[in-house]
């Protein structure tokens, strides 16, 4: 077996009772000093592409057929990625829909994407068209330009005769070097549905000084104009400043943004201020935060209702680990929410909800297979203009044991303005709700079969009662084939009104290998040495590193007696080279572009170890975003400003093997809804001790906004 280039090992975990608790597969490569590119590739190696065909609403008059997939084809000078996502309905006449369907070709310094384009910026540009990218590595710059028509469907409008939604174009420039990043983007957006043209220029700067402090600023300017109406255009500007950092054991985070009412971006007429200070000790953490958000946009087109929304939230709190298993948190909270509506009349009406209370959380991890978490919030709320003052309370329970889970929630009284508005529309004095449901996730047939099923019962004095049942089963077959089926049933009742729906989905997924078009190929030779004098060059003060493990794009090598490995007949592209920690020696991950026969010296450095993990903290008011702990970027920056990177595993753990010295370790968060209470931790690293760090990622509370629109019929007094 050990003579094979690659083979799979299946691992099964058993309790003492004989019950299976897990099945895993490990792909093993035989380490060699010389390997030919592609000789260890197989259908399931790396990250293969896939194609899925399924049917939804099966046996239903509105049955649809879905097809989606993705993959990559490597060429002599780059690679071509593709994605497909389409739907065909059988119940009515209309074009098939192709969305998120594109091809993307990337070479060393040039990229071209054609198809459905999604450009997220201050304006969300979604449509069909093309975008091209030019990268100048020598000057650390990136240029991008694109144009789309804003049709959702790649092959045309969904219904024949539909009005054109308009078009958009953009160009951007990005510079990134050392601790400075700068991005400028110019956008033109022609929105035919609202007869508006938008012109927008955005400028964003990010700067970090040895990871002690990070500053991000933006200043944008734009112009919005109605079609064919001279003199109706409006200028609008926006500015923002975010600062985060750490001073000793205290970390701070400040996110600020403001824009004028006619600013053409999505966040027009906005003032957003979010400030937080955290003080973390060994077993207890304290924090205080304040957020203010107001939204008062203005539109050139009178068909839009002008909303005026204000939310203020003040909070202070503490969290502590009471023991190895138990955690506790407490946070007093003040909240103000105000908005204007066309509510039960044709006149503008303003409503406000003010509350003062406290959040309490208690969690317990009884074992790796069993845990529960209870949260509660209670206090007093006032509702104007009805001068209503009442007590409100809610509690949530989450319990997990092996394959079984159970969640439940109960609430009396309104916590959000929208809840009280809905209660008032139903002539209810306040809002009440209850929900509960179990779930099961179970594996069968050595992990090849997976069952997900759940039941959720809900009841509210505003929305009535409902029941939702869902189940999904997946069965992995040979040759990368997976069969799956899912069923969802939903039943809702309120007074004499009722609604029932069901959806049966059947489908098949087939993994497909990466395509390869070979022409030119080269040999990559690596020489590994122990850089005893730490100058990065093999000279008389160094020694060769024979028997050293090397990973080149997930292909494993072992250096021979001459400390050499050879990767033969590789296509021209970037290759990622990493040397795992071995007997105190390590080399940081590096990328090398191979476009000729090359010999590269790989210096190994004497190292120390930094290990760590991340965890999430949230409340019932937090944004509903993924708490996946895997794949989060962690950086370690030395005193000279050199930055090393790694990513967390699925359990949130990470490890650095770094040269000795002083480092600042930080979490790089991609979403503004998440803040880290104890970011930027200083570590003094040597070769004799292991350093352990931990980060807590807190999900911020939501800003709730409710809108209503004018009805021209109501304004005109028509029925």
mmCIF file with all atom_site columns, N, CA and C in Angstrom, residues 176-181 207-214 635-645 658-666 668:
data_model
loop_
_atom_site.group_PDB
_atom_site.id
_atom_site.type_symbol
_atom_site.label_atom_id
_atom_site.label_alt_id
_atom_site.label_comp_id
_atom_site.label_asym_id
_atom_site.label_entity_id
_atom_site.label_seq_id
_atom_site.pdbx_PDB_ins_code
_atom_site.Cartn_x
_atom_site.Cartn_y
_atom_site.Cartn_z
_atom_site.occupancy
_atom_site.B_iso_or_equiv
_atom_site.pdbx_formal_charge
_atom_site.auth_seq_id
_atom_site.auth_comp_id
_atom_site.auth_asym_id
_atom_site.auth_atom_id
_atom_site.pdbx_PDB_model_num
ATOM 1   N N  . UNK A 1 176 ? -2.276  48.239 -3.069 1.00 0.00 ? 176 UNK A N  1
ATOM 2   C CA . UNK A 1 176 ? -2.062  47.572 -1.778 1.00 0.00 ? 176 UNK A CA 1
ATOM 3   C C  . UNK A 1 176 ? -0.573  47.308 -1.602 1.00 0.00 ? 176 UNK A C  1
ATOM 4   N N  . UNK A 1 177 ? -0.025  47.922 -0.566 1.00 0.00 ? 177 UNK A N  1
ATOM 5   C CA . UNK A 1 177 ? 1.378   47.730 -0.280 1.00 0.00 ? 177 UNK A CA 1
ATOM 6   C C  . UNK A 1 177 ? 1.635   47.956 1.200  1.00 0.00 ? 177 UNK A C  1
ATOM 7   N N  . UNK A 1 178 ? 2.319   47.008 1.792  1.00 0.00 ? 178 UNK A N  1
ATOM 8   C CA . UNK A 1 178 ? 2.637   47.084 3.210  1.00 0.00 ? 178 UNK A CA 1
ATOM 9   C C  . UNK A 1 178 ? 1.357   47.253 4.025  1.00 0.00 ? 178 UNK A C  1
ATOM 10  N N  . UNK A 1 179 ? 1.238   48.316 4.798  1.00 0.00 ? 179 UNK A N  1
ATOM 11  C CA . UNK A 1 179 ? 0.085   48.510 5.669  1.00 0.00 ? 179 UNK A CA 1
ATOM 12  C C  . UNK A 1 179 ? -0.998  49.384 5.043  1.00 0.00 ? 179 UNK A C  1
ATOM 13  N N  . UNK A 1 180 ? -0.821  49.819 3.785  1.00 0.00 ? 180 UNK A N  1
ATOM 14  C CA . UNK A 1 180 ? -1.765  50.732 3.156  1.00 0.00 ? 180 UNK A CA 1
ATOM 15  C C  . UNK A 1 180 ? -2.529  50.044 2.028  1.00 0.00 ? 180 UNK A C  1
ATOM 16  N N  . UNK A 1 181 ? -3.853  50.249 2.020  1.00 0.00 ? 181 UNK A N  1
ATOM 17  C CA . UNK A 1 181 ? -4.703  49.787 0.929  1.00 0.00 ? 181 UNK A CA 1
ATOM 18  C C  . UNK A 1 181 ? -5.584  50.950 0.490  1.00 0.00 ? 181 UNK A C  1
ATOM 19  N N  . UNK A 1 207 ? -5.584  51.485 6.650  1.00 0.00 ? 207 UNK A N  1
ATOM 20  C CA . UNK A 1 207 ? -4.200  51.574 7.119  1.00 0.00 ? 207 UNK A CA 1
ATOM 21  C C  . UNK A 1 207 ? -4.097  50.925 8.484  1.00 0.00 ? 207 UNK A C  1
ATOM 22  N N  . UNK A 1 208 ? -3.052  50.137 8.682  1.00 0.00 ? 208 UNK A N  1
ATOM 23  C CA . UNK A 1 208 ? -2.825  49.502 9.974  1.00 0.00 ? 208 UNK A CA 1
ATOM 24  C C  . UNK A 1 208 ? -1.376  49.616 10.366 1.00 0.00 ? 208 UNK A C  1
ATOM 25  N N  . UNK A 1 209 ? -1.136  50.007 11.602 1.00 0.00 ? 209 UNK A N  1
ATOM 26  C CA . UNK A 1 209 ? 0.222   50.205 12.106 1.00 0.00 ? 209 UNK A CA 1
ATOM 27  C C  . UNK A 1 209 ? 0.591   49.049 13.021 1.00 0.00 ? 209 UNK A C  1
ATOM 28  N N  . UNK A 1 210 ? 1.338   48.083 12.460 1.00 0.00 ? 210 UNK A N  1
ATOM 29  C CA . UNK A 1 210 ? 1.785   46.914 13.212 1.00 0.00 ? 210 UNK A CA 1
ATOM 30  C C  . UNK A 1 210 ? 0.638   46.221 13.923 1.00 0.00 ? 210 UNK A C  1
ATOM 31  N N  . UNK A 1 211 ? -0.550  46.261 13.347 1.00 0.00 ? 211 UNK A N  1
ATOM 32  C CA . UNK A 1 211 ? -1.760  45.623 13.877 1.00 0.00 ? 211 UNK A CA 1
ATOM 33  C C  . UNK A 1 211 ? -2.179  46.157 15.237 1.00 0.00 ? 211 UNK A C  1
ATOM 34  N N  . UNK A 1 212 ? -1.517  47.203 15.744 1.00 0.00 ? 212 UNK A N  1
ATOM 35  C CA . UNK A 1 212 ? -1.947  47.816 16.996 1.00 0.00 ? 212 UNK A CA 1
ATOM 36  C C  . UNK A 1 212 ? -3.223  48.613 16.800 1.00 0.00 ? 212 UNK A C  1
ATOM 37  N N  . UNK A 1 213 ? -3.308  49.241 15.669 1.00 0.00 ? 213 UNK A N  1
ATOM 38  C CA . UNK A 1 213 ? -4.475  50.045 15.371 1.00 0.00 ? 213 UNK A CA 1
ATOM 39  C C  . UNK A 1 213 ? -4.747  49.939 13.874 1.00 0.00 ? 213 UNK A C  1
ATOM 40  N N  . UNK A 1 214 ? -6.010  49.883 13.514 1.00 0.00 ? 214 UNK A N  1
ATOM 41  C CA . UNK A 1 214 ? -6.388  49.808 12.111 1.00 0.00 ? 214 UNK A CA 1
ATOM 42  C C  . UNK A 1 214 ? -7.411  50.908 11.825 1.00 0.00 ? 214 UNK A C  1
ATOM 43  N N  . UNK A 1 635 ? -3.908  36.789 11.511 1.00 0.00 ? 635 UNK A N  1
ATOM 44  C CA . UNK A 1 635 ? -2.605  37.323 11.140 1.00 0.00 ? 635 UNK A CA 1
ATOM 45  C C  . UNK A 1 635 ? -1.715  37.472 12.368 1.00 0.00 ? 635 UNK A C  1
ATOM 46  N N  . UNK A 1 636 ? -0.421  37.341 12.133 1.00 0.00 ? 636 UNK A N  1
ATOM 47  C CA . UNK A 1 636 ? 0.590   37.609 13.159 1.00 0.00 ? 636 UNK A CA 1
ATOM 48  C C  . UNK A 1 636 ? 1.620   38.538 12.545 1.00 0.00 ? 636 UNK A C  1
ATOM 49  N N  . UNK A 1 637 ? 1.809   39.715 13.133 1.00 0.00 ? 637 UNK A N  1
ATOM 50  C CA . UNK A 1 637 ? 2.682   40.741 12.573 1.00 0.00 ? 637 UNK A CA 1
ATOM 51  C C  . UNK A 1 637 ? 3.848   40.990 13.512 1.00 0.00 ? 637 UNK A C  1
ATOM 52  N N  . UNK A 1 638 ? 5.082   40.928 12.981 1.00 0.00 ? 638 UNK A N  1
ATOM 53  C CA . UNK A 1 638 ? 6.252   41.160 13.828 1.00 0.00 ? 638 UNK A CA 1
ATOM 54  C C  . UNK A 1 638 ? 6.542   42.651 13.937 1.00 0.00 ? 638 UNK A C  1
ATOM 55  N N  . UNK A 1 639 ? 7.552   42.992 14.691 1.00 0.00 ? 639 UNK A N  1
ATOM 56  C CA . UNK A 1 639 ? 7.827   44.400 14.974 1.00 0.00 ? 639 UNK A CA 1
ATOM 57  C C  . UNK A 1 639 ? 8.336   45.151 13.748 1.00 0.00 ? 639 UNK A C  1
ATOM 58  N N  . UNK A 1 640 ? 8.795   44.418 12.718 1.00 0.00 ? 640 UNK A N  1
ATOM 59  C CA . UNK A 1 640 ? 9.213   45.081 11.478 1.00 0.00 ? 640 UNK A CA 1
ATOM 60  C C  . UNK A 1 640 ? 8.053   45.277 10.514 1.00 0.00 ? 640 UNK A C  1
ATOM 61  N N  . UNK A 1 641 ? 6.872   44.806 10.879 1.00 0.00 ? 641 UNK A N  1
ATOM 62  C CA . UNK A 1 641 ? 5.709   44.966 10.017 1.00 0.00 ? 641 UNK A CA 1
ATOM 63  C C  . UNK A 1 641 ? 5.448   43.808 9.079  1.00 0.00 ? 641 UNK A C  1
ATOM 64  N N  . UNK A 1 642 ? 6.250   42.717 9.162  1.00 0.00 ? 642 UNK A N  1
ATOM 65  C CA . UNK A 1 642 ? 6.009   41.541 8.326  1.00 0.00 ? 642 UNK A CA 1
ATOM 66  C C  . UNK A 1 642 ? 4.811   40.774 8.880  1.00 0.00 ? 642 UNK A C  1
ATOM 67  N N  . UNK A 1 643 ? 3.889   40.421 7.999  1.00 0.00 ? 643 UNK A N  1
ATOM 68  C CA . UNK A 1 643 ? 2.652   39.780 8.417  1.00 0.00 ? 643 UNK A CA 1
ATOM 69  C C  . UNK A 1 643 ? 2.590   38.344 7.920  1.00 0.00 ? 643 UNK A C  1
ATOM 70  N N  . UNK A 1 644 ? 2.247   37.428 8.828  1.00 0.00 ? 644 UNK A N  1
ATOM 71  C CA . UNK A 1 644 ? 2.048   36.019 8.500  1.00 0.00 ? 644 UNK A CA 1
ATOM 72  C C  . UNK A 1 644 ? 0.561   35.704 8.653  1.00 0.00 ? 644 UNK A C  1
ATOM 73  N N  . UNK A 1 645 ? 0.074   34.784 7.828  1.00 0.00 ? 645 UNK A N  1
ATOM 74  C CA . UNK A 1 645 ? -1.358  34.498 7.814  1.00 0.00 ? 645 UNK A CA 1
ATOM 75  C C  . UNK A 1 645 ? -1.621  33.009 7.970  1.00 0.00 ? 645 UNK A C  1
ATOM 76  N N  . UNK A 1 658 ? 6.406   30.183 13.750 1.00 0.00 ? 658 UNK A N  1
ATOM 77  C CA . UNK A 1 658 ? 7.010   31.441 13.324 1.00 0.00 ? 658 UNK A CA 1
ATOM 78  C C  . UNK A 1 658 ? 8.418   31.580 13.878 1.00 0.00 ? 658 UNK A C  1
ATOM 79  N N  . UNK A 1 659 ? 9.228   32.382 13.190 1.00 0.00 ? 659 UNK A N  1
ATOM 80  C CA . UNK A 1 659 ? 10.537  32.706 13.753 1.00 0.00 ? 659 UNK A CA 1
ATOM 81  C C  . UNK A 1 659 ? 10.387  33.394 15.106 1.00 0.00 ? 659 UNK A C  1
ATOM 82  N N  . UNK A 1 660 ? 11.359  33.216 15.964 1.00 0.00 ? 660 UNK A N  1
ATOM 83  C CA . UNK A 1 660 ? 11.285  33.808 17.296 1.00 0.00 ? 660 UNK A CA 1
ATOM 84  C C  . UNK A 1 660 ? 11.223  35.326 17.180 1.00 0.00 ? 660 UNK A C  1
ATOM 85  N N  . UNK A 1 661 ? 10.537  35.952 18.143 1.00 0.00 ? 661 UNK A N  1
ATOM 86  C CA . UNK A 1 661 ? 10.387  37.398 18.133 1.00 0.00 ? 661 UNK A CA 1
ATOM 87  C C  . UNK A 1 661 ? 9.082   37.815 18.778 1.00 0.00 ? 661 UNK A C  1
ATOM 88  N N  . UNK A 1 662 ? 8.751   39.093 18.667 1.00 0.00 ? 662 UNK A N  1
ATOM 89  C CA . UNK A 1 662 ? 7.522   39.639 19.221 1.00 0.00 ? 662 UNK A CA 1
ATOM 90  C C  . UNK A 1 662 ? 6.496   39.833 18.110 1.00 0.00 ? 662 UNK A C  1
ATOM 91  N N  . UNK A 1 663 ? 5.242   39.413 18.390 1.00 0.00 ? 663 UNK A N  1
ATOM 92  C CA . UNK A 1 663 ? 4.187   39.443 17.391 1.00 0.00 ? 663 UNK A CA 1
ATOM 93  C C  . UNK A 1 663 ? 2.905   40.029 17.981 1.00 0.00 ? 663 UNK A C  1
ATOM 94  N N  . UNK A 1 664 ? 2.119   40.616 17.102 1.00 0.00 ? 664 UNK A N  1
ATOM 95  C CA . UNK A 1 664 ? 0.751   41.013 17.433 1.00 0.00 ? 664 UNK A CA 1
ATOM 96  C C  . UNK A 1 664 ? -0.179  40.128 16.620 1.00 0.00 ? 664 UNK A C  1
ATOM 97  N N  . UNK A 1 665 ? -0.997  39.332 17.313 1.00 0.00 ? 665 UNK A N  1
ATOM 98  C CA . UNK A 1 665 ? -1.886  38.365 16.674 1.00 0.00 ? 665 UNK A CA 1
ATOM 99  C C  . UNK A 1 665 ? -3.285  38.966 16.618 1.00 0.00 ? 665 UNK A C  1
ATOM 100 N N  . UNK A 1 666 ? -3.938  38.881 15.457 1.00 0.00 ? 666 UNK A N  1
ATOM 101 C CA . UNK A 1 666 ? -5.236  39.538 15.273 1.00 0.00 ? 666 UNK A CA 1
ATOM 102 C C  . UNK A 1 666 ? -6.134  38.712 14.366 1.00 0.00 ? 666 UNK A C  1
ATOM 103 N N  . UNK A 1 668 ? -8.872  38.917 11.372 1.00 0.00 ? 668 UNK A N  1
ATOM 104 C CA . UNK A 1 668 ? -9.261  39.802 10.276 1.00 0.00 ? 668 UNK A CA 1
ATOM 105 C C  . UNK A 1 668 ? -10.720 39.515 9.929  1.00 0.00 ? 668 UNK A C  1
#
